[in-house]
mmCIF file of N, CA and C in Angstrom:
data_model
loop_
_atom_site.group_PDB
_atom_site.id
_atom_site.type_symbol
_atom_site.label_atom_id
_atom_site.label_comp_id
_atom_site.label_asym_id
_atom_site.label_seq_id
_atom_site.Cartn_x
_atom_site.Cartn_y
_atom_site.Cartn_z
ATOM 1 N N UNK A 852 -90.907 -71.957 95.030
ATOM 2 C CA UNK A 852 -89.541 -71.525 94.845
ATOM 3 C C UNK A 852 -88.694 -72.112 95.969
ATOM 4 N N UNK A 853 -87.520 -73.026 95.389
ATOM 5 C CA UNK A 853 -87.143 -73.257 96.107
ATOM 6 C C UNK A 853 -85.937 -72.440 97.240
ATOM 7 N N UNK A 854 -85.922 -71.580 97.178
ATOM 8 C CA UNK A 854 -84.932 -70.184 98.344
ATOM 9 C C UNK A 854 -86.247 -70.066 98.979
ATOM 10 N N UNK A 855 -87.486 -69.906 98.972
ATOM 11 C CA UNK A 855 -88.157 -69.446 99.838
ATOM 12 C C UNK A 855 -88.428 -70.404 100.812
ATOM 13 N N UNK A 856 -88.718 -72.096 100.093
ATOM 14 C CA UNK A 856 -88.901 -72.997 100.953
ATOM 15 C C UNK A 856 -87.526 -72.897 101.752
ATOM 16 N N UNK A 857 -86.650 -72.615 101.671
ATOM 17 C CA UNK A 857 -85.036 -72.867 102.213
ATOM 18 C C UNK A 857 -85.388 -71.917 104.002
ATOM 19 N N UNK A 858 -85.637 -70.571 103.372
ATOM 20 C CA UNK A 858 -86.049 -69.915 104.048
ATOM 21 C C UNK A 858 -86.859 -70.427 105.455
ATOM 22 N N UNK A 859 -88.208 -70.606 104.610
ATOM 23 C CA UNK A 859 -89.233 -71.229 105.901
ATOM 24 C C UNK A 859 -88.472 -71.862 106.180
ATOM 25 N N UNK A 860 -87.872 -73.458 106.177
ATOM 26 C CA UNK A 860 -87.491 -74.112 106.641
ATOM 27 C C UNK A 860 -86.234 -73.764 107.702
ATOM 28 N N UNK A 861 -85.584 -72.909 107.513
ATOM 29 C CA UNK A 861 -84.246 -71.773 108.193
ATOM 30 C C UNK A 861 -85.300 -71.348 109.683
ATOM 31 N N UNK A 862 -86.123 -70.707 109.463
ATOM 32 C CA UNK A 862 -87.003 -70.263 110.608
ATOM 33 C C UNK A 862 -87.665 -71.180 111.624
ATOM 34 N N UNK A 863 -88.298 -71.882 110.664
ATOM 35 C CA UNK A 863 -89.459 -72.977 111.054
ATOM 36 C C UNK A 863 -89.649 -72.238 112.603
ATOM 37 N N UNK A 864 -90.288 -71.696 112.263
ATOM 38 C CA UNK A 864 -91.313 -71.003 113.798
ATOM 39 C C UNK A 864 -90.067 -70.246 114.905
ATOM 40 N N UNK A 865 -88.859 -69.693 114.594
ATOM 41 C CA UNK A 865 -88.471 -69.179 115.444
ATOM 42 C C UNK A 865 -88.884 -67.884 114.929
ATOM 43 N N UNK A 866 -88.412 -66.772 115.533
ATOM 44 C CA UNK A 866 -88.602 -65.281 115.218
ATOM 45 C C UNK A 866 -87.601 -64.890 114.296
ATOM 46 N N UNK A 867 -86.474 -65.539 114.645
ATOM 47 C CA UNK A 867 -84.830 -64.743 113.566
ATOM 48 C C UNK A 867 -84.255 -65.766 113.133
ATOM 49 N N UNK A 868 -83.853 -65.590 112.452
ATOM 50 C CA UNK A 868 -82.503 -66.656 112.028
ATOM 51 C C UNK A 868 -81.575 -66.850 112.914
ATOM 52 N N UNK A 869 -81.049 -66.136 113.247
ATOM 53 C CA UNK A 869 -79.421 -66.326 114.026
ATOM 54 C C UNK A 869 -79.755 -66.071 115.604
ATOM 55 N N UNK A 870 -80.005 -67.370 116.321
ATOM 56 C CA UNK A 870 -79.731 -67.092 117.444
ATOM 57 C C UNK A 870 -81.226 -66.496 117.969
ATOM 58 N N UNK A 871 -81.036 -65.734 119.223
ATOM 59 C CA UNK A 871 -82.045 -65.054 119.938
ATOM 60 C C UNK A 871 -82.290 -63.420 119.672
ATOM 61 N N UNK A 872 -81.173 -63.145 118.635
ATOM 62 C CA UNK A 872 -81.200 -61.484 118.243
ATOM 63 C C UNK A 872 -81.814 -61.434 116.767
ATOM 64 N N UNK A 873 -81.750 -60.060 116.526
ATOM 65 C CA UNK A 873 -82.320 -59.314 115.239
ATOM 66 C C UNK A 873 -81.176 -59.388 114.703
ATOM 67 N N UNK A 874 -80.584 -59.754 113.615
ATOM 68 C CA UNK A 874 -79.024 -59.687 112.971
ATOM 69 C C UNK A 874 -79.545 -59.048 111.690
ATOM 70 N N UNK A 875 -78.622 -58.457 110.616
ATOM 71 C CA UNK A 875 -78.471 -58.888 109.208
ATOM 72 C C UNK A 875 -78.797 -59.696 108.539
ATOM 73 N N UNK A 876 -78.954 -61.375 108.468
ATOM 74 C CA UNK A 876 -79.580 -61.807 108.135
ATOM 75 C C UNK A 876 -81.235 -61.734 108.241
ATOM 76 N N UNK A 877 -81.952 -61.372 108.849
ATOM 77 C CA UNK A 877 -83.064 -61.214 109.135
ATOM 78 C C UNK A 877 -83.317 -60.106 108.258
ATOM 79 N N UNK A 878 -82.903 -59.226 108.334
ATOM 80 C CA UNK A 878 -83.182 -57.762 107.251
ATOM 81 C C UNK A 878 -82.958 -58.237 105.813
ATOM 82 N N UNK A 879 -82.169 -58.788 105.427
ATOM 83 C CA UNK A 879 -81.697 -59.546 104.347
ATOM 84 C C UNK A 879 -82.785 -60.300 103.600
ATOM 85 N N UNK A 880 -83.087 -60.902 104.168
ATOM 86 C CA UNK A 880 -84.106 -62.249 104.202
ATOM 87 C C UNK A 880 -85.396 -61.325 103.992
ATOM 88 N N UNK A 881 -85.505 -60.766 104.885
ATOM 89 C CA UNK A 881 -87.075 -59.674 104.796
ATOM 90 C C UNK A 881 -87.422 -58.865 103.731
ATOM 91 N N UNK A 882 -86.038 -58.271 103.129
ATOM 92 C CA UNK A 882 -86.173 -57.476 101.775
ATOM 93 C C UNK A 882 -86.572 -58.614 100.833
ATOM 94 N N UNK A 883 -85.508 -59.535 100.487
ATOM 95 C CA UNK A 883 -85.877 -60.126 99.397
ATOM 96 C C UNK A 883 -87.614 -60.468 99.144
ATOM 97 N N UNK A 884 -88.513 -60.741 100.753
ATOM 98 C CA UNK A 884 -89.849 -60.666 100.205
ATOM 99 C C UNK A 884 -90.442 -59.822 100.051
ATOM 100 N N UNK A 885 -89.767 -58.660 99.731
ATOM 101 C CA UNK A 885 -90.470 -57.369 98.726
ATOM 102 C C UNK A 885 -91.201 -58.041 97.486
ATOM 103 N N UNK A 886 -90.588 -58.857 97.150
ATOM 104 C CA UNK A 886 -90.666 -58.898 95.703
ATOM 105 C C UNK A 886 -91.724 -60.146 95.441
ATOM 106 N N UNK A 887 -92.649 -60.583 96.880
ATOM 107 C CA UNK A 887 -93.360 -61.493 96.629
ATOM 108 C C UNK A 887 -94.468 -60.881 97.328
ATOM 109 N N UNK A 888 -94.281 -59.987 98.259
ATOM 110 C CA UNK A 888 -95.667 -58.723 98.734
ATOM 111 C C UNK A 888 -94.651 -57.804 99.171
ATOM 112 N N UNK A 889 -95.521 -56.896 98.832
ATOM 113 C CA UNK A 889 -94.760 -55.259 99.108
ATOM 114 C C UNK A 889 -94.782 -55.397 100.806
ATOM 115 N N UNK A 890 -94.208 -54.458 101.579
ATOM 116 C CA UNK A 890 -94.250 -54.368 102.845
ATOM 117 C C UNK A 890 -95.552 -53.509 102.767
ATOM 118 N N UNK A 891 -96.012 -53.104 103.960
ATOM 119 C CA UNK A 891 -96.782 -51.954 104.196
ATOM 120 C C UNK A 891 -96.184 -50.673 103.883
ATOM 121 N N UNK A 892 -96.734 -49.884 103.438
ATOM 122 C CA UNK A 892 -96.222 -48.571 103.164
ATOM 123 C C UNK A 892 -95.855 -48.006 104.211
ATOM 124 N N UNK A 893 -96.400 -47.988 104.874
ATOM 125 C CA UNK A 893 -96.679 -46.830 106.102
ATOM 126 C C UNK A 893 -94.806 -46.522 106.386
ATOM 127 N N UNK A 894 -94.101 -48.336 106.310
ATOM 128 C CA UNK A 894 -92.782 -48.587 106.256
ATOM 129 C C UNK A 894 -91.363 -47.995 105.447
ATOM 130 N N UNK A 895 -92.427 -47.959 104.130
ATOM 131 C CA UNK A 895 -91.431 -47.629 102.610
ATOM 132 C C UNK A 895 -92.120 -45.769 102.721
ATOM 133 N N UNK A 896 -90.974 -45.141 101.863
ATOM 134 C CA UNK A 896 -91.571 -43.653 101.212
ATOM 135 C C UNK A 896 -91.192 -44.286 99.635
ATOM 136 N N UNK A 897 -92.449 -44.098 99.144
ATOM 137 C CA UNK A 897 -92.281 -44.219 97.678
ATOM 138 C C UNK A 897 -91.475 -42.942 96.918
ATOM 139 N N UNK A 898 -90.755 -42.791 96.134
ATOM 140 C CA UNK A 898 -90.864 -42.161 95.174
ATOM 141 C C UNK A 898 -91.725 -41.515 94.136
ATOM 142 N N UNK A 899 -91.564 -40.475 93.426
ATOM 143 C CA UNK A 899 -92.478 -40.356 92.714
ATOM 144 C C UNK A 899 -91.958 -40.951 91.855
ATOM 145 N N UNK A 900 -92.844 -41.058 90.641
ATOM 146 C CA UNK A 900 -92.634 -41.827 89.466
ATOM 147 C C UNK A 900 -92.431 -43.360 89.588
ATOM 148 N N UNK A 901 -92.421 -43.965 90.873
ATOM 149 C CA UNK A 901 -92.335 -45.089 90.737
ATOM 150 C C UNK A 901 -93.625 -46.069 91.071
ATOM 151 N N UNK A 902 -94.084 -47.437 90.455
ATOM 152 C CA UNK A 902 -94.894 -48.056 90.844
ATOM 153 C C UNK A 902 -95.067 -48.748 92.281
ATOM 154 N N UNK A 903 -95.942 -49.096 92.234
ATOM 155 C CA UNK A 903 -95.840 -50.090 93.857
ATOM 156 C C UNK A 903 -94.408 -50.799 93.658
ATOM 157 N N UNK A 904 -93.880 -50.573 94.906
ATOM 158 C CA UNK A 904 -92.687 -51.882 95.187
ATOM 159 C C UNK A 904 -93.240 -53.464 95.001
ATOM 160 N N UNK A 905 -92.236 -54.027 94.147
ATOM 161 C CA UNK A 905 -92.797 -55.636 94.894
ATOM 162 C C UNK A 905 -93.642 -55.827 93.540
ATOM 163 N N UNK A 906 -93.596 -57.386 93.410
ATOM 164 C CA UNK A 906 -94.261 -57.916 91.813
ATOM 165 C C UNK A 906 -95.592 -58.602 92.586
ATOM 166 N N UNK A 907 -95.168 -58.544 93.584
ATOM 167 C CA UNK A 907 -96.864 -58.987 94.112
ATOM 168 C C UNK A 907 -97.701 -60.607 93.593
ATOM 169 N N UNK A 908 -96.605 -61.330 93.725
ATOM 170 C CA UNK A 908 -96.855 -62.937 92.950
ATOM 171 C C UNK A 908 -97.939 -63.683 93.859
ATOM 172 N N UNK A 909 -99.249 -63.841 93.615
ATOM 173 C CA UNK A 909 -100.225 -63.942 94.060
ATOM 174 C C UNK A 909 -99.976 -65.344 94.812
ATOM 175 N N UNK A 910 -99.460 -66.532 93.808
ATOM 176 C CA UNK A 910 -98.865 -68.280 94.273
ATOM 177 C C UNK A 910 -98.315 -67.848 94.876
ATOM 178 N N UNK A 911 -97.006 -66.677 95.019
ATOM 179 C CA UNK A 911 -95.929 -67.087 96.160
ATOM 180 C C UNK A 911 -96.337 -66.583 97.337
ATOM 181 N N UNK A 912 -97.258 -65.621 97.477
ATOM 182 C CA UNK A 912 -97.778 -64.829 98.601
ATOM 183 C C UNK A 912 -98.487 -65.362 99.325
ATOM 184 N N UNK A 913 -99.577 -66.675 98.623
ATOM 185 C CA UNK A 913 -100.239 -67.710 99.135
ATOM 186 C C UNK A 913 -99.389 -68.692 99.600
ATOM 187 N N UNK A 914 -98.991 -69.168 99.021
ATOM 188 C CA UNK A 914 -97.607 -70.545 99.738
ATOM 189 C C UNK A 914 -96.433 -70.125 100.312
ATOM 190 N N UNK A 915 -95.973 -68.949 100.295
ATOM 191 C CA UNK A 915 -95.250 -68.421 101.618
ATOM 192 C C UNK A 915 -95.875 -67.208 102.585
ATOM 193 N N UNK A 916 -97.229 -67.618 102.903
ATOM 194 C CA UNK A 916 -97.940 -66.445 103.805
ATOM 195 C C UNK A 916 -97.213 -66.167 105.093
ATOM 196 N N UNK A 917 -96.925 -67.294 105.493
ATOM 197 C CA UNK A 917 -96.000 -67.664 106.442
ATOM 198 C C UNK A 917 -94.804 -66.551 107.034
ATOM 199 N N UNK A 918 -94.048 -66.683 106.099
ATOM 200 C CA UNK A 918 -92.848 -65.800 105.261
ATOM 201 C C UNK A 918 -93.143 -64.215 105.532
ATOM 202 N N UNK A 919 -94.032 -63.875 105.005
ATOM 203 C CA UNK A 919 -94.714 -62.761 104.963
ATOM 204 C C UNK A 919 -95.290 -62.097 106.756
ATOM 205 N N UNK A 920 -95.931 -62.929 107.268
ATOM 206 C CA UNK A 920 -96.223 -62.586 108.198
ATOM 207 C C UNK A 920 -94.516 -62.372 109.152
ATOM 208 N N UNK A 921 -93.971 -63.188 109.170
ATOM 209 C CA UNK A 921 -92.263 -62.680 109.522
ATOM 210 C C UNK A 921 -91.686 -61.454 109.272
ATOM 211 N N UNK A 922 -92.079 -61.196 107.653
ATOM 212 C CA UNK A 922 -91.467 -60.035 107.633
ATOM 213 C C UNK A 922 -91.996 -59.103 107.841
ATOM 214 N N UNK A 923 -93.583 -59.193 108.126
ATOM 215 C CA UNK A 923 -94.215 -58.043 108.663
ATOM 216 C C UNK A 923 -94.169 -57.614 110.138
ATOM 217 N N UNK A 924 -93.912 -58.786 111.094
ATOM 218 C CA UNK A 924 -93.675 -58.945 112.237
ATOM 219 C C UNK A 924 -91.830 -58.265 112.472
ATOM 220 N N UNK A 925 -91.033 -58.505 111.751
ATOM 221 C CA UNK A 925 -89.635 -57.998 112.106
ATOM 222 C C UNK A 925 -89.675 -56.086 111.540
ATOM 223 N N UNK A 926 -90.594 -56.241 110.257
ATOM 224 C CA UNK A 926 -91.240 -54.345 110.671
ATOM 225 C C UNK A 926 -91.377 -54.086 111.499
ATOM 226 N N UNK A 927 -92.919 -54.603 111.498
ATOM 227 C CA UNK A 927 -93.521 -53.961 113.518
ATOM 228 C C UNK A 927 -92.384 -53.630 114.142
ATOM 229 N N UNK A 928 -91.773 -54.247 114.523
ATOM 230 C CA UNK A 928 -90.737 -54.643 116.057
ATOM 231 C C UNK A 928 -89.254 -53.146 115.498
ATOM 232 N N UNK A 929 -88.804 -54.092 114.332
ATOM 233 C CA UNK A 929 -87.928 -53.290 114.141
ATOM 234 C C UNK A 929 -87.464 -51.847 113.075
ATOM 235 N N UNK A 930 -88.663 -51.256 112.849
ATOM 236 C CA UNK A 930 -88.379 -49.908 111.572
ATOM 237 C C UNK A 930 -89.499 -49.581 112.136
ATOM 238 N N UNK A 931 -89.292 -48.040 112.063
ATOM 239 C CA UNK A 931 -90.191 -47.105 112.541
ATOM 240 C C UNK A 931 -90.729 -46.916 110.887
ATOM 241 N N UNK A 932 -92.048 -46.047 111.134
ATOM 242 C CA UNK A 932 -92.448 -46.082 110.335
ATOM 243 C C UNK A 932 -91.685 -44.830 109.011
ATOM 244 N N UNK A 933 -91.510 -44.464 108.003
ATOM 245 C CA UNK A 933 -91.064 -43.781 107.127
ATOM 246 C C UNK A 933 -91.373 -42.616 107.369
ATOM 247 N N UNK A 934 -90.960 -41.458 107.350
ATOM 248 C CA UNK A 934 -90.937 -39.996 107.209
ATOM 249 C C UNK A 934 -91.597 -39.471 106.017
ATOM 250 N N UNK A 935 -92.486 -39.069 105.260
ATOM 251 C CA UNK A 935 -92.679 -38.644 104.304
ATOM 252 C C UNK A 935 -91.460 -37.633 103.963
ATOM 253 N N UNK A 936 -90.691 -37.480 102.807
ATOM 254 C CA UNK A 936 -89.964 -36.329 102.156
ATOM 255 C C UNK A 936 -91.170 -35.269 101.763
ATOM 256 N N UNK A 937 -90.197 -33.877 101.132
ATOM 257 C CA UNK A 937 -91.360 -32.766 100.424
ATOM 258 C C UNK A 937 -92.350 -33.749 99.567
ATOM 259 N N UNK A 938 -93.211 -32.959 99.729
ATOM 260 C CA UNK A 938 -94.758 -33.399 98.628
ATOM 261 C C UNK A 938 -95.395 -34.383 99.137
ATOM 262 N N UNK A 939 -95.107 -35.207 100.726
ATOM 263 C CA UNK A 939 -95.991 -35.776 101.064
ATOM 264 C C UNK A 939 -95.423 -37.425 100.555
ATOM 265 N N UNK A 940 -94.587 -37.334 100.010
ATOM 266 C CA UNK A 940 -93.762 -38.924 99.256
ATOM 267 C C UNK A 940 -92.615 -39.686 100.272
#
């Protein structure tokens, strides 16, 4: 896909996009790879009734692992982990 290659290539081995800080773009950028691996939960509170976040595209998860490890790395650093609501969700 080509937005994701756009992406890597936007980073190419720095930590953020913009500069030496955590901006908006970076959060931006990080959601959209929901939809190619879920984040860690520990991050998200699911809903009930809803399925795993994220379509979980096995090619894109492999050819942008890269990608992935970024956005798991700007978790770590920056979102605490989720609160469970009532029922443990």
């Amino acid at each position: 896909m080509a937005e994701l290659d756009g992406l890597a290539k936007a980073l190419s081995g720095q930590r953020y996009l913009v500069g030496d800080g955590f901006t908006y773009a970076d959060i931006a950028m990080a959601l959209t790879l929901q939809q190619v691996s879920p984040v860690d939960p520990r991050y998200i509170v699911r809903m009930s009734g809803l399925g795993p976040a994220g379509m979980n595209i096995d090619t894109f998860t492999l050819r942008h692992a890269d990608l992935i490890a970024w956005r798991d790395a700007l978790y770590a650093q920056h979102r605490r982990p989720a609160v469970p609501g009532p029922g443990g969700r």
